[in-house]
Amino acid sequence: EVYSFGMVAIELLTGIPPAMSDRKGGILYPVAKTIAPSSPGALERTLQNVDALACFPAPLASELAALALRCADPSSEQNRPRFVEVVRALRPMMERFPKPGADADWMAHRALMGMSPSLDAISASAGGASGNGRLGGSAASSSSASPSGPGAASVDAPFFLEVVAAEALDASALPASLRRLQLSAVPGEPGRMVTAVGRQHQPEFFEAWLPDPQLLQCVSRTAFEVVWTQGATSAATAAPRLVLRGANDVSVDGQVPSRSAEGIPLAAGAEIGFPLTAAGG
């Protein structure tokens, strides 16, 4: 039973079935082939294959994946946890990550966005391939609120935001031009590029993602900026950072970060959300 739970949890996280038939009537084992639960690196492979449309907060996906892999360990039944241990591990996950709508403080109108920056593209120029292999889409122009002033020329940033989920929104029904937001950047401090995000800067997108005017107010006019160093020679200095600018909270991978001038690093595939607040600043 513990083993079966582990396989079901892996399928829940990734959408990859444990077994399926092929065209010739044989049996395929996609989880064993793609995830290889008993081989080193199984956790990383599981997280790389997490279903983006399921909107799992990154910390939850990581914890559940680790538990599922322990349960699905095919090498030895002794290595698997007892079911009572599984229940004990699941309970705190349910408390920290309640079902949307079950708690008013949960991301009541989530506008989660997958962010796929390419460090190679950031280091080199605003061109080149992004993390998912394309940088297409309409560029959104930054407003005069950017640090470099209204006269600065903007360029396409080497990353984009893509809507994953929002309250009362069927993201798949949006036209392709409104699902993915190609950001624009302007020069900031010497060597740094800045792109501002908020309902003032990309009104067409946020109005499409959050058609309810009340929910739209949960996104500040300038919610945050993404900054990075152009021409950096290391991933540490090239990696983009998110700096909070608005009065409303912004979450990253399900957690609301503390406010600081330096911001927090953004990893490829980070989920950015707008929790329900009333500030609207």
Short mmCIF file of C-alpha atoms in Angstrom, two decimals, residues 147-271:
data_model
loop_
_atom_site.label_atom_id
_atom_site.label_comp_id
_atom_site.label_asym_id
_atom_site.label_seq_id
_atom_site.Cartn_x
_atom_site.Cartn_y
_atom_site.Cartn_z
CA PRO A 147 14.87 54.07 -12.34
CA SER A 148 16.59 55.25 -15.49
CA GLY A 149 13.91 57.79 -16.41
CA PRO A 150 11.49 58.22 -19.30
CA GLY A 151 14.10 58.77 -21.97
CA ALA A 152 15.84 55.43 -21.64
CA ALA A 153 15.58 53.00 -24.53
CA SER A 154 14.08 49.64 -23.58
CA VAL A 155 15.12 46.20 -24.83
CA ASP A 156 13.54 42.79 -24.55
CA ALA A 157 14.52 41.11 -21.29
CA PRO A 158 15.92 37.56 -21.66
CA PHE A 159 13.00 36.07 -19.72
CA PHE A 160 9.22 36.18 -19.71
CA LEU A 161 6.25 35.75 -17.41
CA GLU A 162 3.50 33.28 -18.27
CA VAL A 163 0.16 33.16 -16.46
CA VAL A 164 -0.45 29.79 -14.82
CA ALA A 165 -3.62 30.36 -12.81
CA ALA A 166 -5.83 33.15 -11.54
CA GLU A 167 -9.15 33.36 -9.78
CA ALA A 168 -12.06 32.62 -12.17
CA LEU A 169 -9.69 32.52 -15.15
CA ASP A 170 -9.28 29.73 -17.68
CA ALA A 171 -5.71 30.48 -18.74
CA SER A 172 -5.96 28.06 -21.67
CA ALA A 173 -8.78 30.17 -23.13
CA LEU A 174 -6.61 33.28 -23.36
CA PRO A 175 -5.11 34.08 -26.76
CA ALA A 176 -1.45 33.16 -26.95
CA SER A 177 -0.49 36.83 -27.09
CA LEU A 178 -1.98 37.38 -23.61
CA ARG A 179 -0.72 34.21 -21.91
CA ARG A 180 2.97 35.03 -22.13
CA LEU A 181 4.33 38.44 -21.23
CA GLN A 182 7.68 39.26 -22.79
CA LEU A 183 9.18 41.85 -20.45
CA SER A 184 11.18 44.90 -21.45
CA ALA A 185 14.16 46.26 -19.55
CA VAL A 186 15.98 49.58 -19.26
CA PRO A 187 19.46 50.34 -17.91
CA GLY A 188 19.61 51.08 -14.19
CA GLU A 189 22.81 51.40 -12.20
CA PRO A 190 26.00 50.87 -14.22
CA GLY A 191 25.94 47.37 -15.68
CA ARG A 192 22.48 46.56 -14.34
CA MET A 193 19.21 46.09 -16.19
CA VAL A 194 15.80 46.71 -14.65
CA THR A 195 12.34 45.59 -15.70
CA ALA A 196 9.28 46.86 -13.83
CA VAL A 197 6.17 44.70 -13.43
CA GLY A 198 2.73 45.88 -12.32
CA ARG A 199 -0.69 46.95 -13.52
CA GLN A 200 0.68 50.35 -14.54
CA HIS A 201 3.40 48.85 -16.71
CA GLN A 202 1.55 45.95 -18.36
CA PRO A 203 -2.14 46.98 -18.05
CA GLU A 204 -3.38 44.88 -20.99
CA PHE A 205 -2.01 41.68 -19.50
CA PHE A 206 -3.09 42.19 -15.91
CA GLU A 207 -6.58 43.28 -16.96
CA ALA A 208 -6.85 40.07 -19.01
CA TRP A 209 -5.52 37.90 -16.19
CA LEU A 210 -7.66 39.57 -13.50
CA PRO A 211 -10.81 40.93 -15.16
CA ASP A 212 -12.43 41.58 -11.77
CA PRO A 213 -11.50 45.23 -10.92
CA GLN A 214 -11.42 44.44 -7.19
CA LEU A 215 -8.95 41.61 -7.66
CA LEU A 216 -6.90 43.73 -10.05
CA GLN A 217 -6.26 46.14 -7.18
CA CYS A 218 -4.30 43.37 -5.45
CA VAL A 219 -1.55 44.00 -8.01
CA SER A 220 0.30 47.22 -7.21
CA ARG A 221 0.93 49.76 -9.94
CA THR A 222 4.59 48.80 -9.69
CA ALA A 223 4.48 45.47 -7.89
CA PHE A 224 8.13 44.54 -8.27
CA GLU A 225 11.23 44.95 -10.38
CA VAL A 226 13.47 42.26 -11.77
CA VAL A 227 17.11 43.33 -11.88
CA TRP A 228 20.19 41.59 -13.20
CA THR A 229 23.73 42.38 -14.22
CA GLN A 230 24.37 42.53 -17.94
CA GLY A 231 27.62 40.99 -19.11
CA ALA A 232 28.18 39.15 -15.81
CA THR A 233 30.77 36.38 -15.92
CA SER A 234 29.24 34.17 -13.21
CA ALA A 235 25.80 32.72 -12.63
CA ALA A 236 25.73 34.21 -9.13
CA THR A 237 25.93 37.80 -10.38
CA ALA A 238 23.96 37.19 -13.57
CA ALA A 239 20.97 35.58 -11.85
CA PRO A 240 17.93 37.88 -11.80
CA ARG A 241 16.63 39.19 -8.48
CA LEU A 242 13.12 40.30 -7.54
CA VAL A 243 12.83 43.57 -5.62
CA LEU A 244 9.44 44.41 -4.08
CA ARG A 245 8.24 47.94 -4.90
CA GLY A 246 4.49 48.10 -4.26
CA ALA A 247 2.40 48.20 -1.10
CA ASN A 248 0.83 44.81 -1.83
CA ASP A 249 2.55 41.53 -1.07
CA VAL A 250 4.10 39.38 -3.77
CA SER A 251 4.90 35.72 -3.21
CA VAL A 252 7.68 33.65 -4.73
CA ASP A 253 7.14 29.89 -4.83
CA GLY A 254 4.33 30.19 -2.30
CA GLN A 255 6.27 32.28 0.23
CA VAL A 256 6.03 36.04 0.81
CA PRO A 257 9.64 37.28 1.03
CA SER A 258 10.82 39.99 3.38
CA ARG A 259 11.36 43.38 1.82
CA SER A 260 14.94 44.40 1.15
CA ALA A 261 16.74 46.68 -1.25
CA GLU A 262 18.78 43.76 -2.58
CA GLY A 263 15.74 41.60 -3.34
CA ILE A 264 15.69 37.83 -3.59
CA PRO A 265 17.12 35.55 -6.31
CA LEU A 266 14.78 34.06 -8.90
CA ALA A 267 15.38 30.54 -10.16
CA ALA A 268 14.21 29.18 -13.50
CA GLY A 269 10.56 28.21 -13.24
CA ALA A 270 9.87 30.34 -10.15
CA GLU A 271 6.20 30.99 -9.46
#
